């Protein structure tokens, strides 16, 4: 399996994401600079955390206007698995690949600590290795992590089972305690917590590894089996 890890100016979790795929999961990963690159031929695409374009305008806003995100939309339409973590999630929201928006944290402070998450939907290609309602420990590190959407969108997210992770103790004011959502097709996941920073117990938790393992298991089932 070959992962693309997209790098924007200001990304700072690209190496963590690369390590998670290449070293912790043991699959092939490539760092893909946002300019002059082609996203064809990758089996999954990872949008890492960080401060793309310095978070100017809004976190993820400027990155969402780049050509690589136009290509990302094409790959999403083809059903390629796409994971956006923290700044990556913000890019997915700003690009319209996921519904809703990020507001500044309720307490107006950057927060960086482990949070307990509840796996609300273990029937996705990103969460099939987890148990339903499993509680996992994954770090957060953000200023604009307060997920917001209007009531009709929230209703739709709930009805479609698109809420994948919630916070057990909501740290930032996110509506519905939402920590991660998936698109209706089920191939684009955005989440504020950092699973790539929890792939080995020496990091404080290895609960994030099962997310990458889920992507691999589903790729093997749906792509290799169908070859
Ligand atoms: N760790 C991150 O990706 C941070 C995202 C964004 N810069 C924020 O502070 O909200």
Tab-separated table of C-alpha atoms and ligand atoms in Angstrom:
chain	number	residue	atom	x	y	z
A	1	UNK	CA	0.000	0.000	0.000
A	2	UNK	CA	1.344	3.480	-0.880
A	3	UNK	CA	0.456	6.541	1.196
A	4	UNK	CA	0.919	10.162	0.117
A	5	UNK	CA	1.662	12.625	2.922
A	6	UNK	CA	0.943	16.108	1.616
A	7	UNK	CA	3.238	18.914	2.830
A	8	UNK	CA	2.178	22.558	2.843
A	9	UNK	CA	4.367	25.510	3.866
A	10	UNK	CA	3.827	25.433	7.645
A	11	UNK	CA	2.888	21.750	8.006
A	12	UNK	CA	4.644	20.367	11.085
A	13	UNK	CA	3.181	16.881	11.558
A	14	UNK	CA	4.111	15.550	8.122
A	15	UNK	CA	7.094	13.596	9.487
A	16	UNK	CA	4.917	12.109	12.245
A	17	UNK	CA	2.376	11.038	9.651
A	18	UNK	CA	5.144	9.616	7.446
A	19	UNK	CA	6.548	7.670	10.418
A	20	UNK	CA	3.092	6.299	11.283
A	21	UNK	CA	2.592	4.890	7.766
A	22	UNK	CA	6.191	3.877	6.920
A	23	UNK	CA	7.590	2.749	10.266
A	24	UNK	CA	4.690	1.985	12.607
A	25	UNK	CA	2.405	0.441	9.976
A	26	UNK	CA	5.241	-0.802	7.762
A	27	UNK	CA	3.774	0.346	4.458
A	28	UNK	CA	5.229	2.632	1.769
A	29	UNK	CA	4.836	6.372	2.299
A	30	UNK	CA	5.984	9.404	0.300
A	31	UNK	CA	6.174	13.030	1.325
A	32	UNK	CA	4.395	15.034	-1.411
A	33	UNK	CA	5.168	18.747	-1.654
A	34	UNK	CA	1.996	20.773	-2.336
A	35	UNK	CA	3.442	22.400	-5.465
A	36	UNK	CA	4.198	20.603	-8.727
A	37	UNK	CA	3.124	17.177	-7.478
A	38	UNK	CA	0.674	14.638	-8.853
A	39	UNK	CA	-1.644	12.702	-6.534
A	40	UNK	CA	-2.353	9.915	-9.035
A	41	UNK	CA	-1.265	6.427	-8.054
A	42	UNK	CA	-1.526	6.628	-4.257
A	43	UNK	CA	-3.736	4.188	-2.344
A	44	UNK	CA	-4.452	6.667	0.455
A	45	UNK	CA	-3.730	10.344	1.046
A	46	UNK	CA	-2.817	11.863	4.411
A	47	UNK	CA	-3.187	15.562	5.229
A	48	UNK	CA	-1.009	16.286	8.292
A	49	UNK	CA	-1.327	18.793	11.066
A	50	UNK	CA	0.514	22.043	11.449
A	51	UNK	CA	0.124	25.709	10.638
A	52	UNK	CA	-0.180	25.778	6.843
A	53	UNK	CA	0.409	29.323	5.561
A	54	UNK	CA	0.794	30.370	9.182
A	55	UNK	CA	-2.953	29.902	9.828
A	56	UNK	CA	-3.445	33.265	8.133
A	57	UNK	CA	-7.080	34.145	7.326
A	58	UNK	CA	-8.274	30.925	8.993
A	59	UNK	CA	-6.521	27.653	9.714
A	60	UNK	CA	-6.438	25.691	6.445
A	61	UNK	CA	-8.099	28.433	4.385
A	62	UNK	CA	-5.208	29.323	2.068
A	63	UNK	CA	-4.015	25.718	1.697
A	64	UNK	CA	-7.529	24.788	0.560
A	65	UNK	CA	-7.131	27.030	-2.523
A	66	UNK	CA	-4.031	25.230	-3.852
A	67	UNK	CA	-3.873	22.972	-6.920
A	68	UNK	CA	-3.026	19.924	-4.804
A	69	UNK	CA	-6.412	20.290	-3.053
A	70	UNK	CA	-8.119	20.442	-6.445
A	71	UNK	CA	-6.398	17.144	-7.187
A	72	UNK	CA	-7.447	15.899	-3.752
A	73	UNK	CA	-11.095	16.474	-4.661
A	74	UNK	CA	-10.617	14.386	-7.807
A	75	UNK	CA	-9.088	11.577	-5.741
A	76	UNK	CA	-11.930	11.822	-3.219
A	77	UNK	CA	-14.421	11.469	-6.085
A	78	UNK	CA	-12.619	8.276	-7.116
A	79	UNK	CA	-13.095	6.870	-3.613
A	80	UNK	CA	-9.456	7.107	-2.542
A	81	UNK	CA	-9.204	7.103	1.283
A	82	UNK	CA	-8.252	10.559	2.573
A	83	UNK	CA	-7.406	11.303	6.221
A	84	UNK	CA	-7.099	14.917	7.373
A	85	UNK	CA	-5.722	15.411	10.885
A	86	UNK	CA	-6.031	18.735	12.723
A	87	UNK	CA	-4.797	21.319	10.164
A	88	UNK	CA	-5.578	18.618	7.585
A	89	UNK	CA	-9.152	18.471	8.872
A	90	UNK	CA	-9.346	22.257	8.653
A	91	UNK	CA	-8.227	22.062	5.010
A	92	UNK	CA	-10.946	19.465	4.310
A	93	UNK	CA	-13.568	21.748	5.869
A	94	UNK	CA	-12.324	24.853	4.039
A	95	UNK	CA	-12.279	22.949	0.731
A	96	UNK	CA	-15.854	21.713	1.216
A	97	UNK	CA	-14.825	18.050	1.217
A	98	UNK	CA	-16.365	17.861	4.704
A	99	UNK	CA	-19.261	19.936	6.106
A	100	UNK	CA	-18.929	22.478	8.889
A	101	UNK	CA	-16.235	24.848	10.115
A	102	UNK	CA	-13.697	25.266	12.892
A	103	UNK	CA	-14.024	28.070	15.416
A	104	UNK	CA	-11.473	29.160	17.992
A	105	UNK	CA	-11.462	26.972	21.078
A	106	UNK	CA	-14.100	27.872	23.635
A	107	UNK	CA	-11.411	29.073	26.089
A	108	UNK	CA	-9.561	31.010	23.338
A	109	UNK	CA	-6.370	29.121	24.186
A	110	UNK	CA	-4.154	26.712	22.239
A	111	UNK	CA	-4.441	23.339	23.940
A	112	UNK	CA	-2.043	20.437	23.781
A	113	UNK	CA	-2.736	17.298	25.809
A	114	UNK	CA	-4.152	13.760	25.612
A	115	UNK	CA	-7.912	13.409	25.280
A	116	UNK	CA	-10.185	10.383	25.652
A	117	UNK	CA	-12.167	9.769	22.484
A	118	UNK	CA	-15.201	7.557	21.958
A	119	UNK	CA	-15.343	5.529	18.739
A	120	UNK	CA	-18.910	6.327	17.635
A	121	UNK	CA	-18.713	4.486	14.315
A	122	UNK	CA	-16.426	1.471	13.991
A	123	UNK	CA	-17.881	0.530	10.607
A	124	UNK	CA	-15.728	2.830	8.509
A	125	UNK	CA	-12.564	2.016	6.569
A	126	UNK	CA	-10.676	4.112	9.148
A	127	UNK	CA	-12.105	2.500	12.292
A	128	UNK	CA	-12.864	-1.157	11.501
A	129	UNK	CA	-10.105	-2.334	13.870
A	130	UNK	CA	-11.734	-0.568	16.832
A	131	UNK	CA	-14.711	-1.745	18.869
A	132	UNK	CA	-17.941	0.257	18.811
A	133	UNK	CA	-17.902	2.771	21.707
A	134	UNK	CA	-14.252	1.948	22.444
A	135	UNK	CA	-12.555	4.717	24.435
A	136	UNK	CA	-9.107	5.599	23.122
A	137	UNK	CA	-6.413	8.029	24.247
A	138	UNK	CA	-5.150	10.373	21.507
A	139	UNK	CA	-3.381	13.772	21.803
A	140	UNK	CA	-4.801	17.069	20.615
A	141	UNK	CA	-2.841	20.223	19.781
A	142	UNK	CA	-4.893	23.089	18.356
A	143	UNK	CA	-6.254	26.583	18.683
A	144	UNK	CA	-9.126	26.306	16.214
A	145	UNK	CA	-10.596	22.955	17.101
A	146	UNK	CA	-14.110	24.019	18.049
A	147	UNK	CA	-16.132	22.192	15.394
A	148	UNK	CA	-19.332	23.967	14.326
A	149	UNK	CA	-22.169	23.217	11.920
A	150	UNK	CA	-25.806	24.250	11.658
A	151	UNK	CA	-28.564	22.101	13.118
A	152	UNK	CA	-29.632	20.603	9.790
A	153	UNK	CA	-26.054	19.509	9.110
A	154	UNK	CA	-25.745	18.072	12.630
A	155	UNK	CA	-28.979	16.151	12.132
A	156	UNK	CA	-27.703	14.807	8.821
A	157	UNK	CA	-24.345	13.822	10.318
A	158	UNK	CA	-26.152	11.893	13.040
A	159	UNK	CA	-28.652	10.240	10.700
A	160	UNK	CA	-25.870	9.149	8.307
A	161	UNK	CA	-23.608	7.916	11.125
A	162	UNK	CA	-20.935	10.363	9.919
A	163	UNK	CA	-19.775	11.246	13.440
A	164	UNK	CA	-16.821	8.896	13.886
A	165	UNK	CA	-15.169	10.197	17.082
A	166	UNK	CA	-16.461	12.286	19.972
A	167	UNK	CA	-14.636	13.705	22.995
A	168	UNK	CA	-15.470	11.996	26.274
A	169	UNK	CA	-14.779	15.339	28.017
A	170	UNK	CA	-15.264	18.095	25.457
A	171	UNK	CA	-12.145	20.317	25.692
A	172	UNK	CA	-12.924	22.972	23.094
A	173	UNK	CA	-16.702	23.444	22.785
A	174	UNK	CA	-17.211	21.394	19.609
A	175	UNK	CA	-20.889	20.953	18.818
A	176	UNK	CA	-22.098	17.477	19.733
A	177	UNK	CA	-18.646	16.808	21.289
A	178	UNK	CA	-17.512	16.054	17.726
A	179	UNK	CA	-13.826	15.162	17.315
A	180	UNK	CA	-13.994	13.575	13.857
A	181	UNK	CA	-16.434	13.202	10.961
A	182	UNK	CA	-16.537	11.265	7.705
A	183	UNK	CA	-18.086	12.195	4.360
A	184	UNK	CA	-21.264	10.472	3.195
A	185	UNK	CA	-19.321	8.217	0.822
A	186	UNK	CA	-17.163	7.061	3.754
A	187	UNK	CA	-13.710	7.667	2.249
A	188	UNK	CA	-12.803	11.098	3.668
A	189	UNK	CA	-12.222	11.394	7.425
A	190	UNK	CA	-11.314	14.588	9.258
A	191	UNK	CA	-10.364	14.618	12.932
A	192	UNK	CA	-8.722	17.101	15.287
A	193	UNK	CA	-6.934	14.573	17.545
A	194	UNK	CA	-3.597	13.238	16.242
A	195	UNK	CA	-3.609	9.433	15.790
A	196	UNK	CA	-0.139	9.605	14.193
A	197	UNK	CA	1.185	10.845	17.570
A	198	UNK	CA	-0.193	7.759	19.296
A	199	UNK	CA	1.205	4.845	17.267
A	200	UNK	CA	3.698	3.574	19.870
A	201	UNK	CA	3.234	3.175	23.631
A	202	UNK	CA	6.438	5.145	24.284
A	203	UNK	CA	4.529	8.173	22.934
A	204	UNK	CA	2.020	7.769	25.764
A	205	UNK	CA	-0.486	5.708	23.789
A	206	UNK	CA	-0.581	3.397	20.769
A	207	UNK	CA	-4.352	3.739	20.352
A	208	UNK	CA	-3.897	5.582	17.074
A	209	UNK	CA	-2.221	2.671	15.311
A	210	UNK	CA	-5.501	0.837	14.788
A	211	UNK	CA	-6.688	3.699	12.598
A	212	UNK	CA	-3.814	3.152	10.164
A	213	UNK	CA	-4.243	-0.612	10.439
A	214	UNK	CA	-7.937	-0.194	9.548
A	215	UNK	CA	-6.998	1.669	6.362
A	216	UNK	CA	-4.595	-1.150	5.421
A	217	UNK	CA	-7.040	-3.974	6.228
A	218	UNK	CA	-9.746	-2.343	4.118
A	219	UNK	CA	-7.349	-1.670	1.249
A	220	UNK	CA	-6.371	-5.342	1.225
A	221	UNK	CA	-10.016	-6.427	1.304
A	222	UNK	CA	-11.315	-4.057	-1.328
A	223	UNK	CA	-8.377	-3.534	-3.643
A	224	UNK	CA	-6.117	-6.553	-3.502
A	225	UNK	CA	-9.039	-9.027	-3.319
A	226	UNK	CA	-10.602	-7.323	-6.300
A	227	UNK	CA	-7.370	-7.335	-8.338
B	1	LIG	N1	-1.742	20.706	15.280
B	1	LIG	C1	-2.382	21.354	14.302
B	1	LIG	O1	-2.525	20.878	13.196
B	1	LIG	C2	-2.859	22.760	14.621
B	1	LIG	C3	-3.900	23.243	13.626
B	1	LIG	C4	-4.085	24.744	13.639
B	1	LIG	N2	-2.801	25.382	13.398
B	1	LIG	C5	-4.663	25.151	14.993
B	1	LIG	O2	-3.909	25.643	15.833
B	1	LIG	O3	-5.844	24.946	15.254
